[in-house]
Amino acid sequence: MYVLIAYDVDVKRVGKVHKVLKKYLTWTQNSLFEGEITEGLLKQCLAELATKANPNVDSIYVYRIANPKNMKKTVYGVEKDFESMFL
């Protein structure tokens, strides 16, 4: 399955949430990750996130895309390629 995960968390937890998501998905934009993931790995990822985020003040949005062939992505402006920025 293909997922998009966006988050808005307190600055004290941004690095921790980012680090967990980076293990499972591709960093697309400041608070957005995306990529292919299995249901089991997604559950594992969300369990790890639950230990880092505070559900009383933080938000994590998970968008599941059953068929990524039906997804159309359009980037306006510069498409960031974070993988090549750090190589």
PDB file of N, CA and C in Angstrom:
ATOM      1  N   MET A   1       0.841  -1.168   0.000  1.00  0.00           N
ATOM      2  CA  MET A   1       0.000   0.000   0.000  1.00  0.00           C
ATOM      3  C   MET A   1       0.889   1.235   0.000  1.00  0.00           C
ATOM      4  N   TYR A   2       0.346   2.314  -0.538  1.00  0.00           N
ATOM      5  CA  TYR A   2       1.077   3.581  -0.582  1.00  0.00           C
ATOM      6  C   TYR A   2       0.466   4.511   0.464  1.00  0.00           C
ATOM      7  N   VAL A   3       1.289   5.190   1.231  1.00  0.00           N
ATOM      8  CA  VAL A   3       0.769   6.082   2.263  1.00  0.00           C
ATOM      9  C   VAL A   3       1.458   7.444   2.207  1.00  0.00           C
ATOM     10  N   LEU A   4       0.724   8.429   2.657  1.00  0.00           N
ATOM     11  CA  LEU A   4       1.263   9.761   2.930  1.00  0.00           C
ATOM     12  C   LEU A   4       1.057   9.984   4.421  1.00  0.00           C
ATOM     13  N   ILE A   5       2.074  10.423   5.110  1.00  0.00           N
ATOM     14  CA  ILE A   5       1.940  10.736   6.530  1.00  0.00           C
ATOM     15  C   ILE A   5       2.428  12.162   6.745  1.00  0.00           C
ATOM     16  N   ALA A   6       1.530  12.981   7.262  1.00  0.00           N
ATOM     17  CA  ALA A   6       1.850  14.369   7.581  1.00  0.00           C
ATOM     18  C   ALA A   6       1.749  14.547   9.092  1.00  0.00           C
ATOM     19  N   TYR A   7       2.580  15.422   9.631  1.00  0.00           N
ATOM     20  CA  TYR A   7       2.528  15.605  11.075  1.00  0.00           C
ATOM     21  C   TYR A   7       2.705  17.067  11.443  1.00  0.00           C
ATOM     22  N   ASP A   8       2.109  17.401  12.567  1.00  0.00           N
ATOM     23  CA  ASP A   8       2.259  18.725  13.171  1.00  0.00           C
ATOM     24  C   ASP A   8       2.433  18.463  14.658  1.00  0.00           C
ATOM     25  N   VAL A   9       3.666  18.475  15.086  1.00  0.00           N
ATOM     26  CA  VAL A   9       3.966  18.155  16.484  1.00  0.00           C
ATOM     27  C   VAL A   9       4.775  19.282  17.105  1.00  0.00           C
ATOM     28  N   ASP A  10       4.791  19.294  18.423  1.00  0.00           N
ATOM     29  CA  ASP A  10       5.550  20.314  19.142  1.00  0.00           C
ATOM     30  C   ASP A  10       7.018  20.239  18.724  1.00  0.00           C
ATOM     31  N   VAL A  11       7.668  21.382  18.656  1.00  0.00           N
ATOM     32  CA  VAL A  11       9.054  21.462  18.200  1.00  0.00           C
ATOM     33  C   VAL A  11       9.979  20.530  18.995  1.00  0.00           C
ATOM     34  N   LYS A  12       9.625  20.252  20.238  1.00  0.00           N
ATOM     35  CA  LYS A  12      10.458  19.370  21.062  1.00  0.00           C
ATOM     36  C   LYS A  12      10.438  17.928  20.561  1.00  0.00           C
ATOM     37  N   ARG A  13       9.398  17.563  19.802  1.00  0.00           N
ATOM     38  CA  ARG A  13       9.251  16.186  19.337  1.00  0.00           C
ATOM     39  C   ARG A  13       9.434  16.038  17.822  1.00  0.00           C
ATOM     40  N   VAL A  14       9.658  17.126  17.121  1.00  0.00           N
ATOM     41  CA  VAL A  14       9.775  17.067  15.654  1.00  0.00           C
ATOM     42  C   VAL A  14      10.896  16.117  15.224  1.00  0.00           C
ATOM     43  N   GLY A  15      12.048  16.234  15.818  1.00  0.00           N
ATOM     44  CA  GLY A  15      13.178  15.385  15.451  1.00  0.00           C
ATOM     45  C   GLY A  15      12.911  13.909  15.709  1.00  0.00           C
ATOM     46  N   LYS A  16      12.249  13.613  16.816  1.00  0.00           N
ATOM     47  CA  LYS A  16      11.952  12.222  17.159  1.00  0.00           C
ATOM     48  C   LYS A  16      10.960  11.618  16.180  1.00  0.00           C
ATOM     49  N   VAL A  17       9.923  12.366  15.837  1.00  0.00           N
ATOM     50  CA  VAL A  17       8.912  11.889  14.881  1.00  0.00           C
ATOM     51  C   VAL A  17       9.543  11.726  13.496  1.00  0.00           C
ATOM     52  N   HIS A  18      10.328  12.701  13.104  1.00  0.00           N
ATOM     53  CA  HIS A  18      11.012  12.647  11.804  1.00  0.00           C
ATOM     54  C   HIS A  18      11.898  11.407  11.708  1.00  0.00           C
ATOM     55  N   LYS A  19      12.635  11.139  12.767  1.00  0.00           N
ATOM     56  CA  LYS A  19      13.560  10.001  12.784  1.00  0.00           C
ATOM     57  C   LYS A  19      12.810   8.673  12.623  1.00  0.00           C
ATOM     58  N   VAL A  20      11.677   8.533  13.284  1.00  0.00           N
ATOM     59  CA  VAL A  20      10.870   7.304  13.163  1.00  0.00           C
ATOM     60  C   VAL A  20      10.362   7.164  11.730  1.00  0.00           C
ATOM     61  N   LEU A  21       9.779   8.226  11.186  1.00  0.00           N
ATOM     62  CA  LEU A  21       9.205   8.149   9.841  1.00  0.00           C
ATOM     63  C   LEU A  21      10.265   7.890   8.780  1.00  0.00           C
ATOM     64  N   LYS A  22      11.451   8.426   8.978  1.00  0.00           N
ATOM     65  CA  LYS A  22      12.523   8.250   8.003  1.00  0.00           C
ATOM     66  C   LYS A  22      12.940   6.786   7.873  1.00  0.00           C
ATOM     67  N   LYS A  23      12.710   6.007   8.908  1.00  0.00           N
ATOM     68  CA  LYS A  23      13.039   4.579   8.859  1.00  0.00           C
ATOM     69  C   LYS A  23      12.110   3.820   7.915  1.00  0.00           C
ATOM     70  N   TYR A  24      10.913   4.333   7.705  1.00  0.00           N
ATOM     71  CA  TYR A  24       9.898   3.590   6.965  1.00  0.00           C
ATOM     72  C   TYR A  24       9.533   4.194   5.614  1.00  0.00           C
ATOM     73  N   LEU A  25       9.641   5.513   5.487  1.00  0.00           N
ATOM     74  CA  LEU A  25       9.136   6.194   4.296  1.00  0.00           C
ATOM     75  C   LEU A  25      10.146   7.202   3.769  1.00  0.00           C
ATOM     76  N   THR A  26       9.799   7.837   2.670  1.00  0.00           N
ATOM     77  CA  THR A  26      10.663   8.837   2.050  1.00  0.00           C
ATOM     78  C   THR A  26      10.203  10.233   2.460  1.00  0.00           C
ATOM     79  N   TRP A  27      11.141  11.026   2.911  1.00  0.00           N
ATOM     80  CA  TRP A  27      10.855  12.403   3.313  1.00  0.00           C
ATOM     81  C   TRP A  27      10.614  13.230   2.054  1.00  0.00           C
ATOM     82  N   THR A  28       9.422  13.794   1.929  1.00  0.00           N
ATOM     83  CA  THR A  28       9.031  14.541   0.744  1.00  0.00           C
ATOM     84  C   THR A  28       9.100  16.040   0.966  1.00  0.00           C
ATOM     85  N   GLN A  29       8.653  16.471   2.119  1.00  0.00           N
ATOM     86  CA  GLN A  29       8.634  17.886   2.440  1.00  0.00           C
ATOM     87  C   GLN A  29       8.742  18.016   3.951  1.00  0.00           C
ATOM     88  N   ASN A  30       8.875  19.197   4.481  1.00  0.00           N
ATOM     89  CA  ASN A  30       9.172  19.379   5.902  1.00  0.00           C
ATOM     90  C   ASN A  30       8.419  18.439   6.838  1.00  0.00           C
ATOM     91  N   SER A  31       7.146  18.357   6.770  1.00  0.00           N
ATOM     92  CA  SER A  31       6.381  17.501   7.678  1.00  0.00           C
ATOM     93  C   SER A  31       5.583  16.455   6.921  1.00  0.00           C
ATOM     94  N   LEU A  32       6.132  15.971   5.824  1.00  0.00           N
ATOM     95  CA  LEU A  32       5.422  15.013   4.983  1.00  0.00           C
ATOM     96  C   LEU A  32       6.347  13.895   4.521  1.00  0.00           C
ATOM     97  N   PHE A  33       5.870  12.677   4.721  1.00  0.00           N
ATOM     98  CA  PHE A  33       6.581  11.491   4.237  1.00  0.00           C
ATOM     99  C   PHE A  33       5.631  10.710   3.353  1.00  0.00           C
ATOM    100  N   GLU A  34       6.193   9.924   2.423  1.00  0.00           N
ATOM    101  CA  GLU A  34       5.359   9.102   1.571  1.00  0.00           C
ATOM    102  C   GLU A  34       6.130   7.875   1.132  1.00  0.00           C
ATOM    103  N   GLY A  35       5.377   6.873   0.669  1.00  0.00           N
ATOM    104  CA  GLY A  35       6.024   5.696   0.107  1.00  0.00           C
ATOM    105  C   GLY A  35       5.224   4.432   0.286  1.00  0.00           C
ATOM    106  N   GLU A  36       5.766   3.366  -0.297  1.00  0.00           N
ATOM    107  CA  GLU A  36       5.165   2.028  -0.201  1.00  0.00           C
ATOM    108  C   GLU A  36       5.517   1.447   1.161  1.00  0.00           C
ATOM    109  N   ILE A  37       4.540   0.788   1.765  1.00  0.00           N
ATOM    110  CA  ILE A  37       4.768   0.170   3.063  1.00  0.00           C
ATOM    111  C   ILE A  37       3.737  -0.949   3.243  1.00  0.00           C
ATOM    112  N   THR A  38       4.117  -1.981   3.937  1.00  0.00           N
ATOM    113  CA  THR A  38       3.160  -3.054   4.215  1.00  0.00           C
ATOM    114  C   THR A  38       2.292  -2.666   5.410  1.00  0.00           C
ATOM    115  N   GLU A  39       1.174  -3.357   5.542  1.00  0.00           N
ATOM    116  CA  GLU A  39       0.286  -3.070   6.678  1.00  0.00           C
ATOM    117  C   GLU A  39       1.006  -3.323   7.997  1.00  0.00           C
ATOM    118  N   GLY A  40       1.806  -4.391   8.049  1.00  0.00           N
ATOM    119  CA  GLY A  40       2.539  -4.718   9.277  1.00  0.00           C
ATOM    120  C   GLY A  40       3.559  -3.653   9.643  1.00  0.00           C
ATOM    121  N   LEU A  41       4.306  -3.187   8.638  1.00  0.00           N
ATOM    122  CA  LEU A  41       5.293  -2.138   8.914  1.00  0.00           C
ATOM    123  C   LEU A  41       4.624  -0.820   9.273  1.00  0.00           C
ATOM    124  N   LEU A  42       3.464  -0.551   8.667  1.00  0.00           N
ATOM    125  CA  LEU A  42       2.743   0.669   9.027  1.00  0.00           C
ATOM    126  C   LEU A  42       2.295   0.618  10.490  1.00  0.00           C
ATOM    127  N   LYS A  43       1.805  -0.537  10.917  1.00  0.00           N
ATOM    128  CA  LYS A  43       1.411  -0.679  12.324  1.00  0.00           C
ATOM    129  C   LYS A  43       2.609  -0.479  13.241  1.00  0.00           C
ATOM    130  N   GLN A  44       3.749  -1.046  12.842  1.00  0.00           N
ATOM    131  CA  GLN A  44       4.975  -0.887  13.630  1.00  0.00           C
ATOM    132  C   GLN A  44       5.394   0.578  13.692  1.00  0.00           C
ATOM    133  N   CYS A  45       5.331   1.250  12.550  1.00  0.00           N
ATOM    134  CA  CYS A  45       5.673   2.675  12.472  1.00  0.00           C
ATOM    135  C   CYS A  45       4.754   3.503  13.367  1.00  0.00           C
ATOM    136  N   LEU A  46       3.446   3.239  13.280  1.00  0.00           N
ATOM    137  CA  LEU A  46       2.487   4.011  14.084  1.00  0.00           C
ATOM    138  C   LEU A  46       2.646   3.726  15.578  1.00  0.00           C
ATOM    139  N   ALA A  47       3.026   2.501  15.916  1.00  0.00           N
ATOM    140  CA  ALA A  47       3.281   2.177  17.324  1.00  0.00           C
ATOM    141  C   ALA A  47       4.484   2.955  17.842  1.00  0.00           C
ATOM    142  N   GLU A  48       5.517   3.068  17.011  1.00  0.00           N
ATOM    143  CA  GLU A  48       6.696   3.851  17.407  1.00  0.00           C
ATOM    144  C   GLU A  48       6.332   5.329  17.532  1.00  0.00           C
ATOM    145  N   LEU A  49       5.534   5.817  16.599  1.00  0.00           N
ATOM    146  CA  LEU A  49       5.131   7.222  16.657  1.00  0.00           C
ATOM    147  C   LEU A  49       4.318   7.509  17.921  1.00  0.00           C
ATOM    148  N   ALA A  50       3.516   6.540  18.326  1.00  0.00           N
ATOM    149  CA  ALA A  50       2.688   6.727  19.526  1.00  0.00           C
ATOM    150  C   ALA A  50       3.547   6.927  20.771  1.00  0.00           C
ATOM    151  N   THR A  51       4.776   6.394  20.743  1.00  0.00           N
ATOM    152  CA  THR A  51       5.667   6.576  21.902  1.00  0.00           C
ATOM    153  C   THR A  51       6.383   7.922  21.859  1.00  0.00           C
ATOM    154  N   LYS A  52       6.383   8.572  20.694  1.00  0.00           N
ATOM    155  CA  LYS A  52       7.101   9.854  20.536  1.00  0.00           C
ATOM    156  C   LYS A  52       6.178  11.061  20.582  1.00  0.00           C
ATOM    157  N   ALA A  53       4.963  10.918  20.061  1.00  0.00           N
ATOM    158  CA  ALA A  53       4.048  12.055  19.965  1.00  0.00           C
ATOM    159  C   ALA A  53       3.150  12.125  21.199  1.00  0.00           C
ATOM    160  N   ASN A  54       2.660  13.307  21.465  1.00  0.00           N
ATOM    161  CA  ASN A  54       1.712  13.519  22.553  1.00  0.00           C
ATOM    162  C   ASN A  54       0.330  13.686  21.934  1.00  0.00           C
ATOM    163  N   PRO A  55      -0.576  12.706  22.112  1.00  0.00           N
ATOM    164  CA  PRO A  55      -1.881  12.778  21.455  1.00  0.00           C
ATOM    165  C   PRO A  55      -2.758  13.932  21.926  1.00  0.00           C
ATOM    166  N   ASN A  56      -2.399  14.576  23.004  1.00  0.00           N
ATOM    167  CA  ASN A  56      -3.186  15.706  23.498  1.00  0.00           C
ATOM    168  C   ASN A  56      -2.883  17.008  22.758  1.00  0.00           C
ATOM    169  N   VAL A  57      -1.718  17.083  22.126  1.00  0.00           N
ATOM    170  CA  VAL A  57      -1.347  18.334  21.448  1.00  0.00           C
ATOM    171  C   VAL A  57      -0.802  18.134  20.033  1.00  0.00           C
ATOM    172  N   ASP A  58      -0.366  16.933  19.690  1.00  0.00           N
ATOM    173  CA  ASP A  58       0.241  16.678  18.379  1.00  0.00           C
ATOM    174  C   ASP A  58      -0.778  16.071  17.420  1.00  0.00           C
ATOM    175  N   SER A  59      -0.510  16.215  16.120  1.00  0.00           N
ATOM    176  CA  SER A  59      -1.375  15.629  15.084  1.00  0.00           C
ATOM    177  C   SER A  59      -0.525  14.832  14.103  1.00  0.00           C
ATOM    178  N   ILE A  60      -0.993  13.655  13.774  1.00  0.00           N
ATOM    179  CA  ILE A  60      -0.369  12.835  12.737  1.00  0.00           C
ATOM    180  C   ILE A  60      -1.484  12.351  11.830  1.00  0.00           C
ATOM    181  N   TYR A  61      -1.380  12.674  10.536  1.00  0.00           N
ATOM    182  CA  TYR A  61      -2.396  12.288   9.557  1.00  0.00           C
ATOM    183  C   TYR A  61      -1.826  11.193   8.668  1.00  0.00           C
ATOM    184  N   VAL A  62      -2.575  10.115   8.514  1.00  0.00           N
ATOM    185  CA  VAL A  62      -2.164   8.998   7.659  1.00  0.00           C
ATOM    186  C   VAL A  62      -3.172   8.874   6.524  1.00  0.00           C
ATOM    187  N   TYR A  63      -2.701   9.027   5.302  1.00  0.00           N
ATOM    188  CA  TYR A  63      -3.532   8.877   4.113  1.00  0.00           C
ATOM    189  C   TYR A  63      -3.118   7.593   3.412  1.00  0.00           C
ATOM    190  N   ARG A  64      -4.019   6.645   3.340  1.00  0.00           N
ATOM    191  CA  ARG A  64      -3.743   5.364   2.693  1.00  0.00           C
ATOM    192  C   ARG A  64      -4.273   5.406   1.267  1.00  0.00           C
ATOM    193  N   ILE A  65      -3.434   5.061   0.337  1.00  0.00           N
ATOM    194  CA  ILE A  65      -3.819   5.060  -1.072  1.00  0.00           C
ATOM    195  C   ILE A  65      -3.760   3.614  -1.555  1.00  0.00           C
ATOM    196  N   ALA A  66      -4.919   3.026  -1.730  1.00  0.00           N
ATOM    197  CA  ALA A  66      -4.989   1.601  -2.069  1.00  0.00           C
ATOM    198  C   ALA A  66      -4.350   1.311  -3.418  1.00  0.00           C
ATOM    199  N   ASN A  67      -4.582   2.177  -4.376  1.00  0.00           N
ATOM    200  CA  ASN A  67      -4.038   1.957  -5.713  1.00  0.00           C
ATOM    201  C   ASN A  67      -3.259   3.193  -6.143  1.00  0.00           C
ATOM    202  N   PRO A  68      -1.937   3.192  -5.955  1.00  0.00           N
ATOM    203  CA  PRO A  68      -1.153   4.386  -6.293  1.00  0.00           C
ATOM    204  C   PRO A  68      -1.160   4.717  -7.778  1.00  0.00           C
ATOM    205  N   LYS A  69      -1.622   3.767  -8.612  1.00  0.00           N
ATOM    206  CA  LYS A  69      -1.701   4.054 -10.045  1.00  0.00           C
ATOM    207  C   LYS A  69      -2.753   5.127 -10.318  1.00  0.00           C
ATOM    208  N   ASN A  70      -3.704   5.278  -9.389  1.00  0.00           N
ATOM    209  CA  ASN A  70      -4.744   6.296  -9.547  1.00  0.00           C
ATOM    210  C   ASN A  70      -4.362   7.626  -8.924  1.00  0.00           C
ATOM    211  N   MET A  71      -3.185   7.695  -8.338  1.00  0.00           N
ATOM    212  CA  MET A  71      -2.737   8.930  -7.690  1.00  0.00           C
ATOM    213  C   MET A  71      -1.953   9.768  -8.704  1.00  0.00           C
ATOM    214  N   LYS A  72      -2.264  11.013  -8.775  1.00  0.00           N
ATOM    215  CA  LYS A  72      -1.522  11.904  -9.654  1.00  0.00           C
ATOM    216  C   LYS A  72      -0.867  12.965  -8.783  1.00  0.00           C
ATOM    217  N   LYS A  73       0.426  13.076  -8.899  1.00  0.00           N
ATOM    218  CA  LYS A  73       1.182  14.026  -8.076  1.00  0.00           C
ATOM    219  C   LYS A  73       1.694  15.139  -8.980  1.00  0.00           C
ATOM    220  N   THR A  74       1.398  16.349  -8.610  1.00  0.00           N
ATOM    221  CA  THR A  74       1.873  17.514  -9.336  1.00  0.00           C
ATOM    222  C   THR A  74       2.661  18.384  -8.372  1.00  0.00           C
ATOM    223  N   VAL A  75       3.848  18.744  -8.743  1.00  0.00           N
ATOM    224  CA  VAL A  75       4.695  19.595  -7.908  1.00  0.00           C
ATOM    225  C   VAL A  75       4.808  20.952  -8.585  1.00  0.00           C
ATOM    226  N   TYR A  76       4.444  21.987  -7.869  1.00  0.00           N
ATOM    227  CA  TYR A  76       4.600  23.350  -8.368  1.00  0.00           C
ATOM    228  C   TYR A  76       5.859  23.927  -7.748  1.00  0.00           C
ATOM    229  N   GLY A  77       6.675  24.494  -8.529  1.00  0.00           N
ATOM    230  CA  GLY A  77       7.941  25.021  -8.015  1.00  0.00           C
ATOM    231  C   GLY A  77       9.000  23.939  -8.039  1.00  0.00           C
ATOM    232  N   VAL A  78       9.920  24.023  -7.132  1.00  0.00           N
ATOM    233  CA  VAL A  78      11.058  23.113  -7.096  1.00  0.00           C
ATOM    234  C   VAL A  78      10.684  21.837  -6.347  1.00  0.00           C
ATOM    235  N   GLU A  79      10.901  20.701  -6.986  1.00  0.00           N
ATOM    236  CA  GLU A  79      10.683  19.433  -6.302  1.00  0.00           C
ATOM    237  C   GLU A  79      11.936  19.120  -5.507  1.00  0.00           C
ATOM    238  N   LYS A  80      11.769  18.993  -4.220  1.00  0.00           N
ATOM    239  CA  LYS A  80      12.909  18.733  -3.348  1.00  0.00           C
ATOM    240  C   LYS A  80      13.269  17.267  -3.420  1.00  0.00           C
ATOM    241  N   ASP A  81      14.542  17.013  -3.522  1.00  0.00           N
ATOM    242  CA  ASP A  81      15.051  15.647  -3.529  1.00  0.00           C
ATOM    243  C   ASP A  81      15.984  15.521  -2.332  1.00  0.00           C
ATOM    244  N   PHE A  82      15.404  15.215  -1.183  1.00  0.00           N
ATOM    245  CA  PHE A  82      16.167  15.201   0.048  1.00  0.00           C
ATOM    246  C   PHE A  82      17.241  14.118   0.062  1.00  0.00           C
ATOM    247  N   GLU A  83      17.007  13.049  -0.656  1.00  0.00           N
ATOM    248  CA  GLU A  83      18.007  11.976  -0.671  1.00  0.00           C
ATOM    249  C   GLU A  83      19.315  12.459  -1.300  1.00  0.00           C
ATOM    250  N   SER A  84      19.228  13.179  -2.403  1.00  0.00           N
ATOM    251  CA  SER A  84      20.451  13.629  -3.071  1.00  0.00           C
ATOM    252  C   SER A  84      21.085  14.822  -2.366  1.00  0.00           C
ATOM    253  N   MET A  85      20.312  15.554  -1.556  1.00  0.00           N
ATOM    254  CA  MET A  85      20.867  16.706  -0.844  1.00  0.00           C
ATOM    255  C   MET A  85      21.919  16.292   0.178  1.00  0.00           C
ATOM    256  N   PHE A  86      21.811  15.074   0.690  1.00  0.00           N
ATOM    257  CA  PHE A  86      22.706  14.659   1.758  1.00  0.00           C
ATOM    258  C   PHE A  86      23.726  13.626   1.317  1.00  0.00           C
ATOM    259  N   LEU A  87      23.810  13.380   0.022  1.00  0.00           N
ATOM    260  CA  LEU A  87      24.800  12.420  -0.468  1.00  0.00           C
ATOM    261  C   LEU A  87      26.094  13.108  -0.787  1.00  0.00           C
TER     262      LEU A  87
END
